[in-house]
PDB file of C-alpha atoms and ligand atoms in Angstrom:
ATOM      1  CA  MET I   1       2.155  14.728 -12.461  1.00  0.00           C
ATOM      2  CA  LEU I   2       0.044  16.253  -9.349  1.00  0.00           C
ATOM      3  CA  ILE I   3      -1.821  14.344  -6.833  1.00  0.00           C
ATOM      4  CA  TYR I   4      -4.629  15.594  -4.916  1.00  0.00           C
ATOM      5  CA  HIS I   5      -3.618  13.434  -1.843  1.00  0.00           C
ATOM      6  CA  ILE I   6      -5.985  13.883   1.773  1.00  0.00           C
ATOM      7  CA  GLU I   7      -3.340  12.310   4.636  1.00  0.00           C
ATOM      8  CA  GLY I   8      -4.568   8.067   5.605  1.00  0.00           C
ATOM      9  CA  ARG I   9      -6.490   7.577   2.341  1.00  0.00           C
ATOM     10  CA  ARG I  10      -6.371   6.188  -0.758  1.00  0.00           C
ATOM     11  CA  SER I  11      -3.719   9.030  -2.815  1.00  0.00           C
ATOM     12  CA  PHE I  12      -1.345   7.098  -0.240  1.00  0.00           C
ATOM     13  CA  ARG I  13      -1.612   4.004  -3.344  1.00  0.00           C
ATOM     14  CA  VAL I  14      -0.171   6.512  -5.918  1.00  0.00           C
ATOM     15  CA  ILE I  15       2.869   8.516  -4.051  1.00  0.00           C
ATOM     16  CA  TRP I  16       3.528   4.418  -2.897  1.00  0.00           C
ATOM     17  CA  LEU I  17       3.773   3.138  -6.945  1.00  0.00           C
ATOM     18  CA  CYS I  18       5.456   6.241  -7.968  1.00  0.00           C
ATOM     19  CA  GLU I  19       7.821   5.926  -4.815  1.00  0.00           C
ATOM     20  CA  GLU I  20       8.581   2.516  -6.244  1.00  0.00           C
ATOM     21  CA  LEU I  21       9.145   3.841  -9.865  1.00  0.00           C
ATOM     22  CA  GLY I  22      10.697   7.162  -9.780  1.00  0.00           C
ATOM     23  CA  ILE I  23       8.080   9.351 -11.066  1.00  0.00           C
ATOM     24  CA  PRO I  24       8.168  12.863 -10.074  1.00  0.00           C
ATOM     25  CA  TYR I  25       5.187  13.909  -8.812  1.00  0.00           C
ATOM     26  CA  GLN I  26       3.779  17.186  -6.083  1.00  0.00           C
ATOM     27  CA  LEU I  27       1.355  16.229  -3.354  1.00  0.00           C
ATOM     28  CA  GLN I  28      -1.802  19.124  -3.369  1.00  0.00           C
ATOM     29  CA  PHE I  29      -2.808  18.868   0.258  1.00  0.00           C
ATOM     30  CA  LYS I  30      -3.917  20.797   3.301  1.00  0.00           C
ATOM     31  CA  ARG I  31      -1.316  19.164   6.247  1.00  0.00           C
ATOM     32  CA  GLY I  32      -3.053  17.908   9.183  1.00  0.00           C
ATOM     33  CA  ASP I  33      -6.399  19.295   7.235  1.00  0.00           C
ATOM     34  CA  LEU I  34      -8.482  16.382   6.288  1.00  0.00           C
ATOM     35  CA  LEU I  35     -11.202  19.254   5.552  1.00  0.00           C
ATOM     36  CA  GLY I  36      -9.271  21.610   3.417  1.00  0.00           C
ATOM     37  CA  SER I  37      -7.019  19.151   1.681  1.00  0.00           C
ATOM     38  CA  MET I  38     -10.921  17.726   0.235  1.00  0.00           C
ATOM     39  CA  MET I  39     -11.903  21.592  -0.282  1.00  0.00           C
ATOM     40  CA  ALA I  40      -8.422  21.804  -2.328  1.00  0.00           C
ATOM     41  CA  LEU I  41      -9.922  19.105  -4.420  1.00  0.00           C
ATOM     42  CA  ARG I  42     -13.725  20.283  -5.050  1.00  0.00           C
ATOM     43  CA  THR I  43     -12.317  23.206  -6.643  1.00  0.00           C
ATOM     44  CA  ALA I  44     -10.596  21.334  -8.794  1.00  0.00           C
ATOM     45  CA  TYR I  45     -12.071  18.823  -9.495  1.00  0.00           C
ATOM     46  CA  PRO I  46     -16.161  19.628  -8.609  1.00  0.00           C
ATOM     47  CA  LEU I  47     -17.351  16.262 -10.825  1.00  0.00           C
ATOM     48  CA  MET I  48     -16.367  13.864  -8.706  1.00  0.00           C
ATOM     49  CA  PRO I  49     -14.173  15.157  -5.817  1.00  0.00           C
ATOM     50  CA  ILE I  50     -12.965  11.842  -4.412  1.00  0.00           C
ATOM     51  CA  VAL I  51      -9.549  10.478  -3.556  1.00  0.00           C
ATOM     52  CA  PRO I  52      -7.062  10.018  -5.301  1.00  0.00           C
ATOM     53  CA  VAL I  53      -7.393  12.181  -8.295  1.00  0.00           C
ATOM     54  CA  ILE I  54      -4.656  12.906  -9.959  1.00  0.00           C
ATOM     55  CA  GLU I  55      -3.665  16.080 -13.131  1.00  0.00           C
ATOM     56  CA  ASP I  56      -1.202  14.305 -15.360  1.00  0.00           C
ATOM     57  CA  ARG I  57      -0.603  15.369 -19.572  1.00  0.00           C
ATOM     58  CA  GLY I  58      -3.003  18.322 -18.897  1.00  0.00           C
ATOM     59  CA  GLY I  59      -6.082  15.741 -17.701  1.00  0.00           C
ATOM     60  CA  TYR I  60      -7.603  14.821 -14.671  1.00  0.00           C
ATOM     61  CA  MET I  61      -8.450  10.908 -14.037  1.00  0.00           C
ATOM     62  CA  MET I  62      -9.738   9.322 -10.926  1.00  0.00           C
ATOM     63  CA  GLU I  63     -10.114   5.749  -9.624  1.00  0.00           C
ATOM     64  CA  SER I  64      -6.545   4.203  -8.150  1.00  0.00           C
ATOM     65  CA  GLY I  65      -6.767   1.045  -9.455  1.00  0.00           C
ATOM     66  CA  ALA I  66      -7.309   2.386 -13.043  1.00  0.00           C
ATOM     67  CA  ILE I  67      -4.111   5.347 -12.032  1.00  0.00           C
ATOM     68  CA  LEU I  68      -1.977   2.428 -11.123  1.00  0.00           C
ATOM     69  CA  GLU I  69      -2.766   0.937 -14.203  1.00  0.00           C
ATOM     70  CA  VAL I  70      -1.971   3.415 -16.719  1.00  0.00           C
ATOM     71  CA  LEU I  71       1.178   4.910 -13.979  1.00  0.00           C
ATOM     72  CA  THR I  72       2.528   1.114 -14.657  1.00  0.00           C
ATOM     73  CA  ALA I  73       2.009   0.676 -18.375  1.00  0.00           C
ATOM     74  CA  ARG I  74       3.473   4.524 -18.786  1.00  0.00           C
ATOM     75  CA  TYR I  75       6.302   4.397 -16.466  1.00  0.00           C
ATOM     76  CA  GLY I  76       7.128   1.066 -15.453  1.00  0.00           C
ATOM     77  CA  LYS I  77       8.855  -0.754 -18.080  1.00  0.00           C
ATOM     78  CA  GLY I  78       8.035  -3.680 -16.751  1.00  0.00           C
ATOM     79  CA  ARG I  79       8.352  -3.285 -13.485  1.00  0.00           C
ATOM     80  CA  LEU I  80       5.295  -3.978 -10.644  1.00  0.00           C
ATOM     81  CA  ALA I  81       3.215  -6.237 -13.456  1.00  0.00           C
ATOM     82  CA  PRO I  82       3.879  -9.706 -14.461  1.00  0.00           C
ATOM     83  CA  GLU I  83       4.314 -10.694 -18.090  1.00  0.00           C
ATOM     84  CA  VAL I  84       0.315 -10.984 -19.693  1.00  0.00           C
ATOM     85  CA  GLU I  85       2.221 -14.691 -20.578  1.00  0.00           C
ATOM     86  CA  SER I  86       3.469 -15.058 -16.624  1.00  0.00           C
ATOM     87  CA  PRO I  87       1.713 -17.326 -14.633  1.00  0.00           C
ATOM     88  CA  ASP I  88       1.195 -14.688 -11.902  1.00  0.00           C
ATOM     89  CA  TYR I  89      -0.246 -12.474 -13.965  1.00  0.00           C
ATOM     90  CA  PRO I  90      -4.016 -13.254 -13.584  1.00  0.00           C
ATOM     91  CA  GLY I  91      -3.119 -13.348  -9.454  1.00  0.00           C
ATOM     92  CA  HIS I  92      -1.599  -9.807 -10.530  1.00  0.00           C
ATOM     93  CA  VAL I  93      -4.879  -8.781 -11.841  1.00  0.00           C
ATOM     94  CA  GLN I  94      -7.620 -10.598  -9.415  1.00  0.00           C
ATOM     95  CA  TRP I  95      -6.217  -8.542  -6.481  1.00  0.00           C
ATOM     96  CA  MET I  96      -5.959  -5.020  -8.369  1.00  0.00           C
ATOM     97  CA  HIS I  97      -9.996  -5.770  -9.059  1.00  0.00           C
ATOM     98  CA  PHE I  98     -10.525  -7.628  -6.074  1.00  0.00           C
ATOM     99  CA  ALA I  99      -8.780  -4.438  -3.459  1.00  0.00           C
ATOM    100  CA  GLU I 100     -11.165  -2.401  -3.965  1.00  0.00           C
ATOM    101  CA  GLY I 101     -14.291  -4.158  -6.201  1.00  0.00           C
ATOM    102  CA  THR I 102     -14.813  -6.689  -3.768  1.00  0.00           C
ATOM    103  CA  LEU I 103     -12.938  -6.287  -0.317  1.00  0.00           C
ATOM    104  CA  MET I 104     -13.074  -2.437   0.063  1.00  0.00           C
ATOM    105  CA  ALA I 105     -17.021  -2.614  -1.232  1.00  0.00           C
ATOM    106  CA  ARG I 106     -17.726  -5.449   1.167  1.00  0.00           C
ATOM    107  CA  LEU I 107     -15.394  -3.479   4.503  1.00  0.00           C
ATOM    108  CA  THR I 108     -17.534  -0.391   3.787  1.00  0.00           C
ATOM    109  CA  GLY I 109     -21.189  -1.797   2.894  1.00  0.00           C
ATOM    110  CA  GLU I 110     -20.554  -3.189   6.993  1.00  0.00           C
ATOM    111  CA  ARG I 111     -19.735  -0.170   7.759  1.00  0.00           C
ATOM    112  CA  PHE I 112     -22.758   1.682   6.467  1.00  0.00           C
ATOM    113  CA  VAL I 113     -24.621  -0.168   8.153  1.00  0.00           C
ATOM    114  CA  SER I 114     -23.169   0.105  11.104  1.00  0.00           C
ATOM    115  CA  MET I 115     -23.545   4.375  10.700  1.00  0.00           C
ATOM    116  CA  ALA I 116     -27.093   3.287   9.640  1.00  0.00           C
ATOM    117  CA  MET I 117     -28.227   1.560  12.522  1.00  0.00           C
ATOM    118  CA  GLN I 118     -25.694   3.638  15.128  1.00  0.00           C
ATOM    119  CA  VAL I 119     -24.311   0.762  16.357  1.00  0.00           C
ATOM    120  CA  PRO I 120     -20.586  -0.372  16.478  1.00  0.00           C
ATOM    121  CA  VAL I 121     -19.885  -3.189  13.487  1.00  0.00           C
ATOM    122  CA  THR I 122     -19.555  -6.249  16.343  1.00  0.00           C
ATOM    123  CA  ALA I 123     -23.260  -5.580  16.792  1.00  0.00           C
ATOM    124  CA  LEU I 124     -24.246  -6.144  13.419  1.00  0.00           C
ATOM    125  CA  PRO I 125     -25.441  -9.244  13.034  1.00  0.00           C
ATOM    126  CA  LYS I 126     -23.175 -12.440  12.849  1.00  0.00           C
ATOM    127  CA  GLY I 127     -24.269 -13.339   8.615  1.00  0.00           C
ATOM    128  CA  TYR I 128     -22.803  -9.630   7.747  1.00  0.00           C
ATOM    129  CA  ARG I 129     -19.840 -10.199   9.901  1.00  0.00           C
ATOM    130  CA  HIS I 130     -18.689 -13.840   9.633  1.00  0.00           C
ATOM    131  CA  GLY I 131     -20.684 -14.192   5.944  1.00  0.00           C
ATOM    132  CA  ILE I 132     -22.327 -17.858   4.477  1.00  0.00           C
ATOM    133  CA  GLU I 133     -23.509 -19.343   7.683  1.00  0.00           C
ATOM    134  CA  PRO I 134     -25.614 -22.282   6.364  1.00  0.00           C
ATOM    135  CA  LEU I 135     -28.719 -21.825   9.234  1.00  0.00           C
ATOM    136  CA  ASN I 136     -28.276 -17.760   8.534  1.00  0.00           C
ATOM    137  CA  ALA I 137     -31.022 -15.960   6.768  1.00  0.00           C
ATOM    138  CA  VAL I 138     -27.898 -13.865   4.968  1.00  0.00           C
ATOM    139  CA  MET I 139     -26.068 -15.242   3.085  1.00  0.00           C
ATOM    140  CA  MET I 140     -23.311 -13.298   1.971  1.00  0.00           C
ATOM    141  CA  VAL I 141     -19.453 -13.152   2.174  1.00  0.00           C
ATOM    142  CA  GLY I 142     -18.071 -11.207   4.861  1.00  0.00           C
ATOM    143  CA  PRO I 143     -15.524  -9.836   6.430  1.00  0.00           C
ATOM    144  CA  SER I 144     -13.383 -12.802   7.885  1.00  0.00           C
ATOM    145  CA  GLN I 145     -14.029 -15.211   5.024  1.00  0.00           C
ATOM    146  CA  ILE I 146     -12.617 -13.103   2.551  1.00  0.00           C
ATOM    147  CA  PHE I 147      -9.577 -12.585   5.652  1.00  0.00           C
ATOM    148  CA  SER I 148      -9.027 -16.169   5.573  1.00  0.00           C
ATOM    149  CA  TYR I 149      -9.715 -16.184   1.298  1.00  0.00           C
ATOM    150  CA  VAL I 150      -6.988 -13.896   1.361  1.00  0.00           C
ATOM    151  CA  ASP I 151      -4.533 -15.730   4.165  1.00  0.00           C
ATOM    152  CA  ASP I 152      -5.162 -18.697   2.404  1.00  0.00           C
ATOM    153  CA  TYR I 153      -3.630 -16.885  -0.844  1.00  0.00           C
ATOM    154  CA  LEU I 154      -0.459 -15.303   0.480  1.00  0.00           C
ATOM    155  CA  SER I 155       0.418 -19.159   2.097  1.00  0.00           C
ATOM    156  CA  HIS I 156       1.139 -20.863  -1.092  1.00  0.00           C
ATOM    157  CA  HIS I 157       2.540 -16.914  -3.033  1.00  0.00           C
ATOM    158  CA  ALA I 158       4.588 -14.444  -1.726  1.00  0.00           C
ATOM    159  CA  TYR I 159       2.992 -11.484  -3.030  1.00  0.00           C
ATOM    160  CA  PHE I 160      -0.356 -10.530  -4.701  1.00  0.00           C
ATOM    161  CA  GLY I 161       1.931 -10.120  -7.248  1.00  0.00           C
ATOM    162  CA  GLY I 162       2.873 -14.095  -7.768  1.00  0.00           C
ATOM    163  CA  ALA I 163       6.447 -14.395  -7.150  1.00  0.00           C
ATOM    164  CA  ARG I 164       7.264 -10.629  -7.069  1.00  0.00           C
ATOM    165  CA  PHE I 165       5.792  -7.139  -5.420  1.00  0.00           C
ATOM    166  CA  SER I 166       3.671  -5.758  -8.176  1.00  0.00           C
ATOM    167  CA  ALA I 167       0.863  -2.687  -7.907  1.00  0.00           C
ATOM    168  CA  ALA I 168      -1.766  -5.085  -6.581  1.00  0.00           C
ATOM    169  CA  ASP I 169       0.195  -5.088  -3.363  1.00  0.00           C
ATOM    170  CA  ILE I 170      -0.195  -1.961  -3.320  1.00  0.00           C
ATOM    171  CA  MET I 171      -3.793  -1.860  -3.862  1.00  0.00           C
ATOM    172  CA  MET I 172      -4.648  -4.684  -1.205  1.00  0.00           C
ATOM    173  CA  HIS I 173      -2.089  -2.865   1.171  1.00  0.00           C
ATOM    174  CA  PHE I 174      -4.880  -0.002   1.375  1.00  0.00           C
ATOM    175  CA  SER I 175      -7.860  -2.371   2.412  1.00  0.00           C
ATOM    176  CA  LEU I 176      -6.317  -4.448   4.775  1.00  0.00           C
ATOM    177  CA  ARG I 177      -4.668  -2.036   6.570  1.00  0.00           C
ATOM    178  CA  VAL I 178      -7.990  -0.364   7.010  1.00  0.00           C
ATOM    179  CA  ALA I 179      -9.903  -3.593   7.980  1.00  0.00           C
ATOM    180  CA  LYS I 180      -9.361  -2.694  11.214  1.00  0.00           C
ATOM    181  CA  LEU I 181     -11.021   0.852  11.385  1.00  0.00           C
ATOM    182  CA  LEU I 182     -13.923  -0.001   9.147  1.00  0.00           C
ATOM    183  CA  VAL I 183     -15.311  -3.500  10.667  1.00  0.00           C
ATOM    184  CA  ALA I 184     -12.704  -3.533  13.574  1.00  0.00           C
ATOM    185  CA  ILE I 185     -11.017  -6.391  12.204  1.00  0.00           C
ATOM    186  CA  ASP I 186      -7.215  -6.657  12.900  1.00  0.00           C
ATOM    187  CA  THR I 187      -5.916  -8.310   9.222  1.00  0.00           C
ATOM    188  CA  GLY I 188      -2.274  -8.480  11.769  1.00  0.00           C
ATOM    189  CA  SER I 189      -3.681 -11.901  13.590  1.00  0.00           C
ATOM    190  CA  TYR I 190      -3.481 -13.264  10.296  1.00  0.00           C
ATOM    191  CA  PRO I 191      -0.469 -14.942   9.879  1.00  0.00           C
ATOM    192  CA  ASN I 192       0.203 -14.959   6.089  1.00  0.00           C
ATOM    193  CA  ILE I 193      -1.239 -11.343   5.477  1.00  0.00           C
ATOM    194  CA  ALA I 194       1.039 -10.428   8.935  1.00  0.00           C
ATOM    195  CA  ARG I 195       3.960 -11.753   6.901  1.00  0.00           C
ATOM    196  CA  TRP I 196       3.180 -10.679   3.414  1.00  0.00           C
ATOM    197  CA  GLN I 197       2.821  -6.773   5.719  1.00  0.00           C
ATOM    198  CA  ARG I 198       5.275  -6.701   7.576  1.00  0.00           C
ATOM    199  CA  GLU I 199       7.607  -7.983   4.308  1.00  0.00           C
ATOM    200  CA  VAL I 200       6.049  -5.178   2.675  1.00  0.00           C
ATOM    201  CA  GLN I 201       6.273  -2.376   4.780  1.00  0.00           C
ATOM    202  CA  GLY I 202      10.217  -2.890   4.874  1.00  0.00           C
ATOM    203  CA  ARG I 203      10.476  -1.645   0.905  1.00  0.00           C
ATOM    204  CA  PRO I 204      12.595   1.724   0.918  1.00  0.00           C
ATOM    205  CA  ALA I 205       9.663   3.017  -1.437  1.00  0.00           C
ATOM    206  CA  TYR I 206       7.106   2.603   1.767  1.00  0.00           C
ATOM    207  CA  SER I 207       9.324   4.434   4.503  1.00  0.00           C
ATOM    208  CA  ARG I 208       9.459   7.603   1.160  1.00  0.00           C
ATOM    209  CA  THR I 209       5.614   7.292   1.326  1.00  0.00           C
ATOM    210  CA  VAL I 210       5.146   7.747   4.539  1.00  0.00           C
ATOM    211  CA  ALA I 211       7.132  10.268   5.283  1.00  0.00           C
ATOM    212  CA  ALA I 212       5.368  11.973   2.407  1.00  0.00           C
ATOM    213  CA  ALA I 213       1.987  11.055   2.593  1.00  0.00           C
ATOM    214  CA  LEU I 214       1.681  10.708   6.160  1.00  0.00           C
ATOM    215  CA  PRO I 215       3.829  13.570   7.719  1.00  0.00           C
ATOM    216  CA  ASP I 216       2.260  13.785  11.302  1.00  0.00           C
ATOM    217  CA  GLY I 217       2.300   9.766  11.143  1.00  0.00           C
ATOM    218  CA  MET I 218      -0.456   7.331  10.434  1.00  0.00           C
ATOM    219  CA  ASN I 219      -3.871   9.256  10.580  1.00  0.00           C
ATOM    220  CA  GLU I 220      -7.174   6.325  10.362  1.00  0.00           C
ATOM    221  CA  TYR I 221      -9.143   9.723   9.659  1.00  0.00           C
ATOM    222  CA  MET I 222      -9.137  10.199  13.167  1.00  0.00           C
ATOM    223  CA  LEU I 223     -11.819   8.240  13.738  1.00  0.00           C
ATOM    224  CA  PRO I 224     -12.596   5.427  16.604  1.00  0.00           C
ATOM    225  CA  GLU I 225     -12.625   1.501  15.293  1.00  0.00           C
ATOM    226  CA  GLY I 226     -15.468   0.286  13.738  1.00  0.00           C
ATOM    227  CA  GLN I 227     -17.589   2.548  15.357  1.00  0.00           C
ATOM    228  CA  PRO I 228     -20.709   4.267  13.673  1.00  0.00           C
ATOM    229  CA  LEU I 229     -19.305   7.830  13.421  1.00  0.00           C
ATOM    230  CA  PRO I 230     -19.592   9.193   9.708  1.00  0.00           C
ATOM    231  CA  PHE I 231     -17.147  11.736  10.373  1.00  0.00           C
ATOM    232  CA  PRO I 232     -13.653  13.602  12.709  1.00  0.00           C
ATOM    233  CA  GLN I 233     -15.989  14.392  16.017  1.00  0.00           C
ATOM    234  CA  PRO I 234     -15.526  17.890  17.000  1.00  0.00           C
TER     235      PRO I 234
HETATM  236  N1  GSH D 301     -12.530   3.158  -6.117  1.00  0.00           N
HETATM  237  C1  GSH D 301     -12.463   4.322  -5.557  1.00  0.00           C
HETATM  238  C2  GSH D 301     -12.337   5.112  -4.190  1.00  0.00           C
HETATM  239  C3  GSH D 301     -12.597   6.640  -3.888  1.00  0.00           C
HETATM  240  C4  GSH D 301     -12.734   7.174  -2.563  1.00  0.00           C
HETATM  241  O1  GSH D 301     -13.634   6.644  -1.561  1.00  0.00           O
HETATM  242  N2  GSH D 301     -11.652   7.570  -1.797  1.00  0.00           N
HETATM  243  C5  GSH D 301     -12.204   8.449   0.000  1.00  0.00           C
HETATM  244  C6  GSH D 301     -11.259   8.485   0.307  1.00  0.00           C
HETATM  245  S1  GSH D 301      -9.863   7.419   0.871  1.00  0.00           S
HETATM  246  C7  GSH D 301     -13.234   9.287  -0.861  1.00  0.00           C
HETATM  247  O2  GSH D 301     -12.714  10.167  -0.966  1.00  0.00           O
HETATM  248  N3  GSH D 301     -14.299  10.112  -0.070  1.00  0.00           N
HETATM  249  C8  GSH D 301     -15.007  11.256  -0.022  1.00  0.00           C
HETATM  250  C9  GSH D 301     -16.803  10.492  -0.389  1.00  0.00           C
HETATM  251  O3  GSH D 301     -16.427   9.630  -0.943  1.00  0.00           O
HETATM  252  O4  GSH D 301     -17.207  11.218  -1.303  1.00  0.00           O
HETATM  253  C10 GSH D 301     -10.761   4.530  -5.335  1.00  0.00           C
HETATM  254  O5  GSH D 301     -10.505   3.282  -5.406  1.00  0.00           O
HETATM  255  O6  GSH D 301      -9.865   5.626  -6.167  1.00  0.00           O
END
């Protein structure tokens, strides 16, 4: 299987899953060259050049959550997903979707507003950032309410997979890691999220993933935290 990869991006999830399940893979990326990695993908898959894309069994597939689901079903042999009848199954599926469907959508939404308004995320009106405020005109769930919900879940579950680590933990890990960059909120300051982060980052497959996916260390897109800059500055 070939994984189109860009350092610091969501392809990390696919690599981590492969490392957990022992799925052989090759990476297509240009080390230290985010634009070069993206151009390689644009050439291979011009119709939807967003990362990750995989090439497997003669076909292309994109959308990280869907890729993880397919690979887990095909190669997992019961690993990284609770049984359908298990009490952990609904939570696992919820967080598989929440990672992109609610969490990343709202974090990037806030970041896009900041880019359009040309102000740091911390200078956005309070309602966007903190969510429901009874007297605020903006009645939406914002990042800090989302992180409180996530932290509460982890106060009575070891993992997003429930009692055992699952693909949902891999999905949520990326979204929580980039929270600091996108909206300048350190999820490590939430005690249960911090406990969970330490634990999952202690997995041998995580260390192998970091070595393969980030050979020059963590590259947070080369962007300053929470600033309205859409691209790396020269
Ligand atoms: N929901 C998609 C999001 C994919 C996505 O937005 N990837 C980013 C990199 S992490 C990307 O390729 N951005 C470039 C673009 O949006 O054009 C997934 O989970 O795979």
